[in-house]
Coordinates of C-alpha atoms and ligand atoms in Angstrom, one line a residue:
M293 CA 147.5 235.2 132.8
S294 CA 146.4 234.3 136.3
K295 CA 147.3 231.1 138.0
T296 CA 145.0 228.1 137.6
K297 CA 142.6 227.8 140.5
I298 CA 142.4 224.5 142.4
A299 CA 139.0 223.5 143.8
P300 CA 139.1 220.3 146.0
S301 CA 135.8 218.4 145.8
L302 CA 134.5 217.7 149.3
L303 CA 132.6 214.7 147.9
A304 CA 135.8 212.7 148.6
A305 CA 136.2 214.1 152.1
D306 CA 135.7 212.1 155.3
F307 CA 132.1 213.1 156.3
G308 CA 132.8 211.9 159.8
N309 CA 135.5 214.6 160.0
L310 CA 134.1 217.2 157.7
Q311 CA 135.1 220.2 159.8
R312 CA 138.7 218.8 159.8
D313 CA 138.7 218.4 156.0
V314 CA 137.2 221.8 155.3
E315 CA 139.8 223.4 157.6
M316 CA 142.6 221.4 155.7
V317 CA 141.3 223.1 152.5
N318 CA 141.2 226.5 154.3
H319 CA 144.9 226.2 155.2
S320 CA 146.0 224.8 151.9
E321 CA 146.9 226.5 148.6
A322 CA 143.4 225.7 147.2
D323 CA 141.3 228.5 145.9
W324 CA 137.8 227.3 146.2
H325 CA 135.8 224.6 148.0
H326 CA 133.9 222.5 145.4
I327 CA 130.6 221.2 146.7
D328 CA 128.7 218.5 144.7
V329 CA 125.0 218.3 145.2
M330 CA 123.3 215.2 143.6
D331 CA 119.6 214.4 143.6
G332 CA 119.5 210.7 142.5
V333 CA 117.4 211.8 139.5
F334 CA 119.6 213.9 137.2
V335 CA 122.5 211.6 138.2
P336 CA 122.3 208.0 139.6
N337 CA 123.7 209.0 143.0
I338 CA 122.6 211.1 146.0
S339 CA 125.4 213.0 147.7
Y340 CA 124.3 215.5 150.4
G341 CA 121.9 218.4 150.7
M342 CA 121.4 221.7 152.4
P343 CA 122.2 220.8 156.1
V344 CA 125.6 219.5 155.0
V345 CA 126.3 222.5 152.7
K346 CA 125.4 224.7 155.7
A347 CA 127.9 222.9 157.9
I348 CA 130.6 223.2 155.2
A349 CA 129.8 227.0 154.9
K350 CA 130.1 227.4 158.6
H351 CA 133.8 226.4 158.6
A352 CA 134.9 227.3 155.0
T353 CA 137.0 230.5 154.6
K354 CA 137.3 230.3 150.7
P355 CA 134.6 230.8 148.1
L356 CA 132.0 228.0 147.8
D357 CA 131.8 226.6 144.3
V358 CA 128.5 224.8 144.3
H359 CA 127.9 222.2 141.5
L360 CA 124.2 221.3 141.3
M361 CA 123.6 217.9 139.6
I362 CA 119.8 218.1 140.1
I363 CA 116.8 218.5 137.9
D364 CA 115.0 221.9 137.8
P365 CA 117.6 223.8 139.8
D366 CA 115.6 227.0 139.7
R367 CA 113.7 225.8 142.7
Y368 CA 116.8 226.2 144.9
I369 CA 118.7 229.2 143.6
K370 CA 117.7 231.5 146.6
T371 CA 118.4 228.7 149.1
F372 CA 122.0 228.3 147.8
A373 CA 122.5 232.1 147.8
D374 CA 121.3 232.2 151.4
L375 CA 123.7 229.3 152.2
G376 CA 126.6 231.5 150.9
A377 CA 127.4 230.0 147.5
H378 CA 129.8 232.1 145.5
V379 CA 129.5 230.3 142.2
L380 CA 126.3 228.4 141.5
T381 CA 126.6 225.9 138.6
V382 CA 123.7 224.2 136.9
H383 CA 123.7 221.6 134.2
Y384 CA 122.9 222.6 130.6
E385 CA 121.1 219.2 130.3
A386 CA 118.9 220.0 133.4
C387 CA 117.6 223.5 132.3
T388 CA 114.8 224.1 129.8
H389 CA 115.2 227.9 130.1
L390 CA 118.9 228.2 130.8
H391 CA 119.1 232.0 130.1
R392 CA 116.4 232.6 132.6
T393 CA 118.1 230.4 135.2
L394 CA 121.4 232.3 134.7
Q395 CA 119.7 235.6 135.2
A396 CA 118.1 234.3 138.4
I397 CA 121.5 233.2 139.8
K398 CA 123.0 236.6 139.1
A399 CA 120.0 238.4 140.6
E400 CA 120.9 236.6 143.8
G401 CA 124.4 238.0 143.7
M402 CA 126.2 234.8 142.7
Q403 CA 128.4 234.0 139.8
A404 CA 126.6 231.8 137.2
G405 CA 128.1 228.5 136.1
V406 CA 127.0 226.0 133.5
A407 CA 128.2 222.4 133.5
L408 CA 128.3 220.3 130.3
N409 CA 128.2 216.5 130.4
P410 CA 130.8 214.8 128.3
H411 CA 128.4 214.3 125.4
T412 CA 127.3 217.9 125.2
N413 CA 129.1 220.1 122.6
V414 CA 130.5 223.4 123.7
S415 CA 129.0 225.1 120.6
L416 CA 125.5 224.9 122.2
L417 CA 126.6 227.7 124.6
E418 CA 127.4 230.2 121.8
D419 CA 124.3 232.3 122.2
L420 CA 124.6 232.8 125.9
I421 CA 128.3 232.5 126.6
N422 CA 128.6 236.2 127.5
D423 CA 126.1 235.6 130.4
I424 CA 128.2 232.7 131.9
D425 CA 130.9 233.3 134.5
V426 CA 132.2 229.7 134.6
I427 CA 131.7 226.8 132.3
C428 CA 132.4 223.5 133.9
L429 CA 133.4 220.8 131.5
M430 CA 132.6 217.4 133.0
S431 CA 135.6 215.1 132.3
V432 CA 133.7 212.1 133.7
N433 CA 130.0 211.3 133.6
P434 CA 128.7 213.1 136.6
G435 CA 127.5 211.2 139.7
F436 CA 130.5 209.7 141.3
G437 CA 134.0 210.5 142.3
G438 CA 137.0 208.4 141.5
Q439 CA 136.3 207.8 137.8
S440 CA 138.8 207.9 134.9
F441 CA 139.4 211.2 133.0
I442 CA 137.9 211.3 129.5
E443 CA 140.7 212.2 127.1
N444 CA 138.3 214.0 124.6
T445 CA 138.1 216.8 127.2
Y446 CA 141.4 218.4 125.9
D447 CA 139.7 219.0 122.6
K448 CA 136.6 220.4 124.3
V449 CA 138.8 222.9 126.3
K450 CA 140.4 224.1 123.1
A451 CA 137.1 224.5 121.3
L452 CA 135.6 226.3 124.3
K453 CA 138.7 228.6 124.5
N454 CA 138.2 229.5 120.8
L455 CA 134.5 230.2 121.4
I456 CA 135.3 232.4 124.3
A457 CA 137.8 234.4 122.2
K458 CA 135.4 234.6 119.3
K459 CA 132.6 236.0 121.4
N460 CA 135.0 238.2 123.4
A461 CA 133.7 236.7 126.7
A462 CA 135.4 236.6 130.1
T463 CA 134.1 233.1 131.0
L464 CA 136.4 230.8 133.1
I465 CA 136.9 227.2 132.1
E466 CA 136.6 224.6 134.9
I467 CA 137.4 220.9 134.6
D468 CA 135.7 218.4 136.8
G469 CA 136.4 214.7 137.1
G470 CA 139.5 212.5 137.1
V471 CA 141.9 215.4 137.6
T472 CA 145.3 214.3 138.8
A473 CA 148.9 215.6 138.8
G474 CA 149.3 213.6 135.6
N475 CA 146.9 215.7 133.6
A476 CA 146.8 219.1 135.4
G477 CA 149.7 220.6 133.4
K478 CA 148.2 219.5 130.1
L479 CA 144.8 220.9 131.1
K480 CA 146.3 224.2 132.0
D481 CA 148.1 224.3 128.7
A482 CA 144.9 223.6 126.9
G483 CA 143.3 226.6 128.6
A484 CA 141.7 225.4 131.8
D485 CA 141.3 228.1 134.5
I486 CA 140.0 226.0 137.4
L487 CA 140.7 222.3 138.2
V488 CA 138.4 220.3 140.5
A489 CA 140.0 217.3 142.2
G490 CA 138.3 215.0 144.7
S491 CA 139.8 211.5 145.1
F492 CA 143.3 212.6 144.0
V493 CA 143.4 215.0 146.9
F494 CA 141.4 213.3 149.7
K495 CA 142.6 209.7 149.1
S496 CA 146.2 210.8 149.1
N497 CA 148.5 210.4 152.1
D498 CA 148.9 214.2 152.5
P499 CA 146.0 216.1 151.0
N500 CA 147.5 219.5 151.8
K501 CA 150.7 218.5 150.0
T502 CA 148.7 217.1 147.1
I503 CA 146.9 220.4 146.6
A504 CA 150.2 222.2 146.5
E505 CA 151.5 219.7 144.0
L506 CA 148.4 220.3 141.8
K507 CA 148.8 224.0 142.1
E508 CA 152.5 223.7 141.0
M509 CA 151.6 221.4 138.1
A510 CA 149.0 223.9 136.9
G511 CA 150.9 227.0 137.8
Ligands
DX5_9 C1 131.4 214.2 139.8 C2 131.6 215.4 140.6 C3 133.0 215.7 140.8 C4 133.7 214.7 141.7 C5 135.2 214.7 141.2 O1 130.1 214.0 139.5 O2 131.0 216.5 140.0 O3 133.2 217.0 141.4 O4 133.7 214.9 143.0 O5 135.8 213.6 141.8 P1 137.1 213.0 141.3 O6 138.2 214.1 141.3 O7 137.4 211.9 142.2 O8 136.9 212.5 139.8
ZN10 ZN1 131.6 218.6 140.7

Protein backbone atom coordinates (compact mmCIF):
# COMPACT_ATOMS: atom_id res chain seq x y z
CA MET A 1 0.00 0.00 0.00
CA SER A 2 1.43 3.36 -0.96
CA LYS A 3 2.03 6.12 1.57
CA THR A 4 -0.73 8.58 2.25
CA LYS A 5 -0.34 11.74 0.23
CA ILE A 6 -0.33 15.14 1.95
CA ALA A 7 -1.83 18.08 0.09
CA PRO A 8 -1.37 21.43 1.88
CA SER A 9 -4.24 23.81 1.10
CA LEU A 10 -2.93 27.17 -0.06
CA LEU A 11 -6.16 28.78 1.13
CA ALA A 12 -4.38 29.21 4.46
CA ALA A 13 -1.17 30.57 2.88
CA ASP A 14 -0.02 34.19 3.21
CA PHE A 15 -1.21 35.66 -0.11
CA GLY A 16 1.25 38.52 0.29
CA ASN A 17 3.99 35.91 0.18
CA LEU A 18 2.39 33.36 -2.10
CA GLN A 19 5.56 32.50 -4.02
CA ARG A 20 7.38 31.88 -0.73
CA ASP A 21 4.61 29.59 0.54
CA VAL A 22 4.34 27.66 -2.74
CA GLU A 23 8.12 27.15 -2.67
CA MET A 24 7.91 25.96 0.94
CA VAL A 25 5.49 23.24 -0.27
CA ASN A 26 7.84 22.45 -3.19
CA HIS A 27 10.68 21.78 -0.78
CA SER A 28 8.61 19.90 1.79
CA GLU A 29 7.49 16.28 1.97
CA ALA A 30 4.08 17.26 0.61
CA ASP A 31 2.81 15.45 -2.48
CA TRP A 32 0.32 17.87 -4.03
CA HIS A 33 -0.62 21.56 -3.88
CA HIS A 34 -4.34 21.79 -2.95
CA ILE A 35 -6.03 24.79 -4.56
CA ASP A 36 -9.50 25.88 -3.36
CA VAL A 37 -11.59 27.89 -5.80
CA MET A 38 -14.83 29.32 -4.33
CA ASP A 39 -17.46 31.35 -6.15
CA GLY A 40 -19.54 32.89 -3.34
CA VAL A 41 -22.60 31.05 -4.69
CA PHE A 42 -22.03 27.32 -4.19
CA VAL A 43 -20.29 28.21 -0.91
CA PRO A 44 -20.73 31.44 1.08
CA ASN A 45 -17.17 32.59 0.50
CA ILE A 46 -15.02 33.77 -2.42
CA SER A 47 -11.40 32.62 -2.39
CA TYR A 48 -9.43 33.33 -5.56
CA GLY A 49 -9.72 32.76 -9.27
CA MET A 50 -7.69 32.13 -12.38
CA PRO A 51 -4.97 34.83 -12.08
CA VAL A 52 -4.00 33.52 -8.64
CA VAL A 53 -4.09 29.89 -9.82
CA LYS A 54 -1.85 30.95 -12.68
CA ALA A 55 0.60 32.53 -10.24
CA ILE A 56 0.60 29.39 -8.08
CA ALA A 57 1.15 27.19 -11.16
CA LYS A 58 4.11 29.33 -12.21
CA HIS A 59 6.02 28.46 -9.03
CA ALA A 60 4.62 25.02 -8.11
CA THR A 61 6.70 21.94 -8.86
CA LYS A 62 4.20 19.34 -7.58
CA PRO A 63 0.86 18.29 -9.06
CA LEU A 64 -1.97 20.83 -8.72
CA ASP A 65 -5.02 19.40 -6.97
CA VAL A 66 -7.75 21.88 -7.87
CA HIS A 67 -10.95 21.78 -5.80
CA LEU A 68 -13.77 23.71 -7.44
CA MET A 69 -16.48 24.88 -5.03
CA ILE A 70 -18.45 26.56 -7.79
CA ILE A 71 -21.77 26.04 -9.52
CA ASP A 72 -21.83 24.71 -13.08
CA PRO A 73 -18.10 23.86 -13.19
CA ASP A 74 -18.32 22.59 -16.78
CA ARG A 75 -17.84 26.19 -17.92
CA TYR A 76 -14.23 26.21 -16.72
CA ILE A 77 -12.89 22.69 -17.34
CA LYS A 78 -10.72 23.72 -20.29
CA THR A 79 -9.51 26.82 -18.46
CA PHE A 80 -8.21 24.79 -15.54
CA ALA A 81 -6.61 22.25 -17.88
CA ASP A 82 -4.78 25.12 -19.58
CA LEU A 83 -3.70 26.43 -16.17
CA GLY A 84 -2.03 23.08 -15.49
CA ALA A 85 -4.43 21.31 -13.12
CA HIS A 86 -3.48 17.68 -12.51
CA VAL A 87 -6.63 16.69 -10.62
CA LEU A 88 -9.84 18.67 -11.18
CA THR A 89 -12.45 18.06 -8.49
CA VAL A 90 -16.06 19.16 -8.83
CA HIS A 91 -18.82 18.88 -6.26
CA TYR A 92 -21.48 16.18 -6.60
CA GLU A 93 -24.00 18.76 -5.37
CA ALA A 94 -23.04 21.25 -8.12
CA CYS A 95 -23.38 18.94 -11.14
CA THR A 96 -26.63 17.98 -12.85
CA HIS A 97 -24.88 15.70 -15.35
CA LEU A 98 -21.95 14.48 -13.32
CA HIS A 99 -21.05 11.63 -15.68
CA ARG A 100 -20.73 14.06 -18.57
CA THR A 101 -18.64 16.43 -16.44
CA LEU A 102 -16.22 13.65 -15.49
CA GLN A 103 -15.79 12.63 -19.12
CA ALA A 104 -15.08 16.25 -20.06
CA ILE A 105 -12.41 16.53 -17.34
CA LYS A 106 -10.70 13.37 -18.57
CA ALA A 107 -10.94 14.46 -22.20
CA GLU A 108 -8.79 17.46 -21.19
CA GLY A 109 -6.15 15.08 -19.84
CA MET A 110 -6.80 15.63 -16.13
CA GLN A 111 -7.72 13.22 -13.37
CA ALA A 112 -11.37 13.52 -12.39
CA GLY A 113 -12.34 14.19 -8.78
CA VAL A 114 -15.72 14.37 -7.08
CA ALA A 115 -16.20 16.06 -3.71
CA LEU A 116 -19.04 15.18 -1.36
CA ASN A 117 -20.44 17.58 1.22
CA PRO A 118 -20.78 16.15 4.75
CA HIS A 119 -24.50 15.43 4.20
CA THR A 120 -24.04 13.54 0.91
CA ASN A 121 -24.01 9.75 1.21
CA VAL A 122 -21.19 7.91 -0.52
CA SER A 123 -23.64 5.34 -1.96
CA LEU A 124 -24.81 8.00 -4.44
CA LEU A 125 -21.57 7.43 -6.36
CA GLU A 126 -22.11 3.69 -6.86
CA ASP A 127 -23.08 3.97 -10.52
CA LEU A 128 -20.08 6.02 -11.60
CA ILE A 129 -17.33 5.18 -9.15
CA ASN A 130 -15.29 3.44 -11.85
CA ASP A 131 -15.12 6.77 -13.69
CA ILE A 132 -13.76 8.70 -10.70
CA ASP A 133 -10.03 8.98 -9.96
CA VAL A 134 -10.36 10.78 -6.60
CA ILE A 135 -13.29 11.12 -4.22
CA CYS A 136 -12.90 14.01 -1.82
CA LEU A 137 -14.88 13.59 1.38
CA MET A 138 -15.50 16.98 2.92
CA SER A 139 -14.89 16.69 6.65
CA VAL A 140 -16.17 20.25 7.19
CA ASN A 141 -18.86 22.21 5.37
CA PRO A 142 -16.96 23.72 2.46
CA GLY A 143 -16.29 27.44 2.25
CA PHE A 144 -13.80 28.20 4.99
CA GLY A 145 -10.51 26.99 6.41
CA GLY A 146 -9.97 26.50 10.11
CA GLN A 147 -13.16 24.61 10.96
CA SER A 148 -13.47 21.57 13.22
CA PHE A 149 -13.32 18.07 11.78
CA ILE A 150 -16.69 16.26 11.56
CA GLU A 151 -16.28 12.89 13.33
CA ASN A 152 -18.82 11.07 11.11
CA THR A 153 -16.17 11.23 8.37
CA TYR A 154 -14.48 8.05 9.66
CA ASP A 155 -17.65 6.05 8.94
CA LYS A 156 -17.87 7.62 5.48
CA VAL A 157 -14.28 6.62 4.69
CA LYS A 158 -15.03 3.03 5.68
CA ALA A 159 -18.27 2.96 3.66
CA LEU A 160 -16.47 4.39 0.65
CA LYS A 161 -13.62 1.92 1.01
CA ASN A 162 -16.20 -0.92 0.92
CA LEU A 163 -17.89 0.55 -2.13
CA ILE A 164 -14.56 0.86 -3.96
CA ALA A 165 -13.76 -2.79 -3.16
CA LYS A 166 -17.25 -3.96 -4.17
CA LYS A 167 -17.00 -2.21 -7.55
CA ASN A 168 -13.34 -3.18 -8.01
CA ALA A 169 -12.48 0.50 -8.56
CA ALA A 170 -9.07 2.20 -8.26
CA THR A 171 -10.47 5.43 -6.82
CA LEU A 172 -8.39 7.32 -4.23
CA ILE A 173 -10.02 8.71 -1.08
CA GLU A 174 -9.14 12.28 -0.12
CA ILE A 175 -10.13 14.00 3.14
CA ASP A 176 -10.56 17.77 3.23
CA GLY A 177 -11.21 19.92 6.28
CA GLY A 178 -10.02 20.03 9.88
CA VAL A 179 -7.14 17.60 9.30
CA THR A 180 -4.47 17.69 12.02
CA ALA A 181 -1.75 15.42 13.42
CA GLY A 182 -4.44 14.36 15.90
CA ASN A 183 -6.64 12.67 13.31
CA ALA A 184 -4.22 11.90 10.43
CA GLY A 185 -3.29 8.45 11.74
CA LYS A 186 -6.89 7.44 12.35
CA LEU A 187 -7.89 8.67 8.89
CA LYS A 188 -5.12 6.65 7.29
CA ASP A 189 -6.22 3.57 9.25
CA ALA A 190 -9.80 4.09 8.07
CA GLY A 191 -8.59 4.05 4.45
CA ALA A 192 -7.72 7.62 3.41
CA ASP A 193 -5.19 8.00 0.57
CA ILE A 194 -4.78 11.80 0.52
CA LEU A 195 -5.04 14.28 3.40
CA VAL A 196 -5.62 17.98 2.72
CA ALA A 197 -4.49 20.34 5.48
CA GLY A 198 -4.69 24.13 5.45
CA SER A 199 -4.64 25.88 8.82
CA PHE A 200 -2.80 23.10 10.60
CA VAL A 201 0.12 23.55 8.20
CA PHE A 202 0.23 27.26 7.47
CA LYS A 203 -0.70 28.57 10.94
CA SER A 204 1.98 26.44 12.56
CA ASN A 205 5.36 27.85 13.58
CA ASP A 206 7.22 25.64 11.12
CA PRO A 207 4.98 24.62 8.19
CA ASN A 208 7.70 22.49 6.59
CA LYS A 209 8.11 20.49 9.80
CA THR A 210 4.34 20.23 10.25
CA ILE A 211 4.01 18.67 6.78
CA ALA A 212 6.71 16.15 7.71
CA GLU A 213 4.84 15.42 10.94
CA LEU A 214 1.59 14.78 9.04
CA LYS A 215 3.41 12.56 6.57
CA GLU A 216 4.85 10.60 9.49
CA MET A 217 1.47 10.27 11.27
CA ALA A 218 -0.17 9.05 8.08
CA GLY A 219 2.78 6.98 6.93
C1 LIG B 1 -12.67 24.14 2.70
C2 LIG B 1 -11.55 23.83 1.75
C3 LIG B 1 -10.39 23.21 2.40
C4 LIG B 1 -9.73 24.09 3.41
C5 LIG B 1 -9.17 23.22 4.48
O1 LIG B 1 -13.79 24.51 2.01
O2 LIG B 1 -11.99 22.94 0.73
O3 LIG B 1 -9.44 22.72 1.46
O4 LIG B 1 -8.71 24.90 2.88
O5 LIG B 1 -8.70 24.02 5.49
P1 LIG B 1 -8.44 23.49 6.95
O6 LIG B 1 -7.39 22.41 6.84
O7 LIG B 1 -7.99 24.71 7.68
O8 LIG B 1 -9.74 22.92 7.48
ZN1 LIG C 1 -10.41 21.94 -0.56
